Short mmCIF file of N, CA and C in Angstrom, two decimals:
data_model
loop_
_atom_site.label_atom_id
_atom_site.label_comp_id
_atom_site.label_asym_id
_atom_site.label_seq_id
_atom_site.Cartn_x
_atom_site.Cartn_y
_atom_site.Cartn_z
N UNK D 1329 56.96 116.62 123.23
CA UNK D 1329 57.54 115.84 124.32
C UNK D 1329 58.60 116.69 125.00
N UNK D 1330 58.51 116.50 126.49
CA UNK D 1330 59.92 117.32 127.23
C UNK D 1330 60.67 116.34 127.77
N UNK D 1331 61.96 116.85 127.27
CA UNK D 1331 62.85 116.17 127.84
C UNK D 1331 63.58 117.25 128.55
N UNK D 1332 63.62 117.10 130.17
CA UNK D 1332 64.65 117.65 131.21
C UNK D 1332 63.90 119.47 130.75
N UNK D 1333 62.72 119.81 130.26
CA UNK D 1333 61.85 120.99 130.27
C UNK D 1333 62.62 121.77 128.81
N UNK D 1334 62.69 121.02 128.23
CA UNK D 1334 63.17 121.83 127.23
C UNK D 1334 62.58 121.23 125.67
N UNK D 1335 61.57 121.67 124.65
CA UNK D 1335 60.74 120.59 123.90
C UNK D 1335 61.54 120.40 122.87
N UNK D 1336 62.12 118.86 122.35
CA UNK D 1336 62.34 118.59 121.19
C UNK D 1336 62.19 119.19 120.16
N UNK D 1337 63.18 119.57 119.23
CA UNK D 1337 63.03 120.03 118.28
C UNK D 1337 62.51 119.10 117.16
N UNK D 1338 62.88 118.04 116.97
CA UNK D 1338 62.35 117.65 115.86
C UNK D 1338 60.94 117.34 116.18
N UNK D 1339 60.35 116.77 117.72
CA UNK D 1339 59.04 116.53 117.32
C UNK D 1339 58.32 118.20 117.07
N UNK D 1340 59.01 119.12 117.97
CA UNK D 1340 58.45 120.59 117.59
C UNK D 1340 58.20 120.82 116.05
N UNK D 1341 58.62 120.20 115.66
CA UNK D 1341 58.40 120.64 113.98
C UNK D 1341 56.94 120.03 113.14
N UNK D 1342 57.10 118.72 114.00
CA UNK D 1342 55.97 118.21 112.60
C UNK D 1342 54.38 118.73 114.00
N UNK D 1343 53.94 118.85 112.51
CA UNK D 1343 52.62 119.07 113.09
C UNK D 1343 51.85 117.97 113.85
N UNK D 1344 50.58 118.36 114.73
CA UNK D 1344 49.65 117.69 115.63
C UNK D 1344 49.23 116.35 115.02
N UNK D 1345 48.66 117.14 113.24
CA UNK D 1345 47.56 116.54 112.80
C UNK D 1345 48.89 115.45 112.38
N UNK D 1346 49.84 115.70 111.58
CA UNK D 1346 50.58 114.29 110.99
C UNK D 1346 51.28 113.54 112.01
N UNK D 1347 51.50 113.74 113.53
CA UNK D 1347 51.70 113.25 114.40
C UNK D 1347 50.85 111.84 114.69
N UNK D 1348 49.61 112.66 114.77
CA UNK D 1348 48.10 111.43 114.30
C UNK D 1348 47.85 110.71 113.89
N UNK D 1349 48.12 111.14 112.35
CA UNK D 1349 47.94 110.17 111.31
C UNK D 1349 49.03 109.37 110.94
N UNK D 1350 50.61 109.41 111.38
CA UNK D 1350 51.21 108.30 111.39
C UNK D 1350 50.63 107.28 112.43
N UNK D 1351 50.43 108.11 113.64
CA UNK D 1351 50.11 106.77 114.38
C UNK D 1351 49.49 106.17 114.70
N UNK D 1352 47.72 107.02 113.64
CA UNK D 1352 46.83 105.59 113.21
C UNK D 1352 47.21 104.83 112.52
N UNK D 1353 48.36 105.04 111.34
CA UNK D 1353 48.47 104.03 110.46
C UNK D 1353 49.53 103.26 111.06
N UNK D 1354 50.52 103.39 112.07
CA UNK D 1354 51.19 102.11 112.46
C UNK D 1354 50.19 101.60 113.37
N UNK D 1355 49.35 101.75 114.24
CA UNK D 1355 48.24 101.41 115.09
C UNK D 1355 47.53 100.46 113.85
N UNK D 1356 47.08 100.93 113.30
CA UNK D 1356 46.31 99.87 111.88
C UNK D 1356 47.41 98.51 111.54
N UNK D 1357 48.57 99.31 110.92
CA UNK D 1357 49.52 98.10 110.38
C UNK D 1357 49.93 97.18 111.57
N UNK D 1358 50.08 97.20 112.86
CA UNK D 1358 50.18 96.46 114.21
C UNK D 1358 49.46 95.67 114.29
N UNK D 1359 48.13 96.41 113.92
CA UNK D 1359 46.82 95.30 113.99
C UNK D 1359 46.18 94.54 112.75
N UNK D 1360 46.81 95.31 111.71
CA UNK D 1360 46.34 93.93 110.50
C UNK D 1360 47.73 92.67 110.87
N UNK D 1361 48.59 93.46 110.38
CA UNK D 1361 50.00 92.01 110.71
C UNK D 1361 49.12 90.85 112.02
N UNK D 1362 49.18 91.45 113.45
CA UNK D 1362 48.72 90.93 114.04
C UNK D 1362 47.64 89.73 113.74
N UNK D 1363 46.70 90.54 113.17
CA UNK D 1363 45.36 89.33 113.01
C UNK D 1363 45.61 88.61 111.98
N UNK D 1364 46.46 89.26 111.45
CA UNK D 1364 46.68 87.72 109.66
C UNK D 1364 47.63 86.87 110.34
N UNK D 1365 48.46 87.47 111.44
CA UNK D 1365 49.28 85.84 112.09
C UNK D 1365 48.19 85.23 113.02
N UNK D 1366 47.28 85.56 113.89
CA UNK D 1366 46.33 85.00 114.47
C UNK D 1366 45.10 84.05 113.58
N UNK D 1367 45.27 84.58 112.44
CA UNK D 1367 44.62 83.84 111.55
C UNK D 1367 45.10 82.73 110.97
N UNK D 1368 46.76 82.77 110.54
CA UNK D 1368 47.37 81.74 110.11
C UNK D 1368 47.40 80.58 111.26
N UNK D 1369 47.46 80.83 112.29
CA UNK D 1369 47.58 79.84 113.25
C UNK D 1369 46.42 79.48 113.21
N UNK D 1370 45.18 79.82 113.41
CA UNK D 1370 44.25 79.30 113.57
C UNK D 1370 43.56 78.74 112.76
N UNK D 1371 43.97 78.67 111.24
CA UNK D 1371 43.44 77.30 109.93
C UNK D 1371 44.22 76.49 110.03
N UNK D 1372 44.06 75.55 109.88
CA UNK D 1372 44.48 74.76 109.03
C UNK D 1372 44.16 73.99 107.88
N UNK D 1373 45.29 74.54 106.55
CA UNK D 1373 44.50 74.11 105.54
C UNK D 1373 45.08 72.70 104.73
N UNK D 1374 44.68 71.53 105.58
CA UNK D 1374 45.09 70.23 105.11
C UNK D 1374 44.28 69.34 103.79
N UNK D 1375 44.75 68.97 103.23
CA UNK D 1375 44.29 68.69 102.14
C UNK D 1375 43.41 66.87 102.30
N UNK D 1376 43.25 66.94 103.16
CA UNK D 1376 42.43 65.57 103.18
C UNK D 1376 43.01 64.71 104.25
N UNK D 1377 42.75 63.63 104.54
CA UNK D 1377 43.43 62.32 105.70
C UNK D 1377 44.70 62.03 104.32
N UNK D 1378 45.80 61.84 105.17
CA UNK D 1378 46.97 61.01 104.65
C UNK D 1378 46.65 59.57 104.05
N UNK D 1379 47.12 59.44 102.62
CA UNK D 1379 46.78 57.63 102.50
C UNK D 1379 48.03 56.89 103.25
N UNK D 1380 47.63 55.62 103.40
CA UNK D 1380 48.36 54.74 104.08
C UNK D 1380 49.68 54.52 102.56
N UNK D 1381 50.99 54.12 103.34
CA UNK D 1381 51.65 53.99 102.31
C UNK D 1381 52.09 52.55 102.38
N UNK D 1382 52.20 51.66 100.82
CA UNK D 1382 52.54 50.20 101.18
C UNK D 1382 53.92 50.28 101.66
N UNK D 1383 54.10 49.74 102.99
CA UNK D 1383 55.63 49.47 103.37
C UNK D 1383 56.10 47.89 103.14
N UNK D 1384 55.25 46.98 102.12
CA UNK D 1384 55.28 45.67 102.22
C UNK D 1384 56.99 45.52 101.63
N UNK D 1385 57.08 46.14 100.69
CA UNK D 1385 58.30 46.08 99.75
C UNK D 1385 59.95 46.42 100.69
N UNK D 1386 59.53 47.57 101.75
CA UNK D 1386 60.79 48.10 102.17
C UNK D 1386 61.32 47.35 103.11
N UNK D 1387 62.38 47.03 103.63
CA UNK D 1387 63.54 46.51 104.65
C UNK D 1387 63.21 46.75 105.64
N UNK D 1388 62.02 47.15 106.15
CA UNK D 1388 61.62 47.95 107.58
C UNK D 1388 61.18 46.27 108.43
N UNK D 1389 62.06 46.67 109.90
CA UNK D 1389 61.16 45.84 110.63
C UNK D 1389 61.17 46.40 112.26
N UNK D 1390 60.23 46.37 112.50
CA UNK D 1390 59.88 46.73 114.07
C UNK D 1390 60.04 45.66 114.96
N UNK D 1391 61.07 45.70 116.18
CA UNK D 1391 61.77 44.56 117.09
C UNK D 1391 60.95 45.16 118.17
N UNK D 1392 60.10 44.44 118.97
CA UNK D 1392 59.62 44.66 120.17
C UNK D 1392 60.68 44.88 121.29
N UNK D 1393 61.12 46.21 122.16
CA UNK D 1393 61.64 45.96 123.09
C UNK D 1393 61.56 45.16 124.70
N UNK D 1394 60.72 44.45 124.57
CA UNK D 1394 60.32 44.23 125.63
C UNK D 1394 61.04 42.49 125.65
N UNK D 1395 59.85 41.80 124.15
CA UNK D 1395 60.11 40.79 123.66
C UNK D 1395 60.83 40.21 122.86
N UNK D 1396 61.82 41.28 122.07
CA UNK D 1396 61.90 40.69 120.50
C UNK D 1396 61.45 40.49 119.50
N UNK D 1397 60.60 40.38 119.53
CA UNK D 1397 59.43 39.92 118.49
C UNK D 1397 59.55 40.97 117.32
N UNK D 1398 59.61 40.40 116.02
CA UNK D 1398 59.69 41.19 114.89
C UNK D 1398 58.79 41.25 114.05
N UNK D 1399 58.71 42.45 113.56
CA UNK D 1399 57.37 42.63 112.82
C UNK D 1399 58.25 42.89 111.74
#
């Protein structure tokens, strides 16, 4: 790489070939990370329909706003 025509020393040092091969392997690691979050979003792994839960017992009551009316 030149900067202002004069070549970096440190990239001057490492060679072509390991230049490469780091940056297939962050190119790879970009793209596995990538697709295992594209993957997580795209399952979902739910374990069945929710059962209904008895609310007969609890203090709960629903007031219609309109009417009043209590459930």
């Amino acid at each position: 790489m030149r900067y202002g025509g004069t070549v970096d020393p440190l990239v001057a040092a490492v060679p072509l070939w390991l230049r490469v091969t780091i940056a297939l392997a962050l190119a790879l690691l970009i793209w596995w990370v990538g697709a295992g979050i594209l993957r997580s979003l795209g399952s979902s792994r739910r374990e069945g329909p929710a059962e209904p839960e008895d609310v007969e017992d609890l203090d709960v009551f629903l007031v219609c706003g309109e009417c009043g009316t209590e459930f």
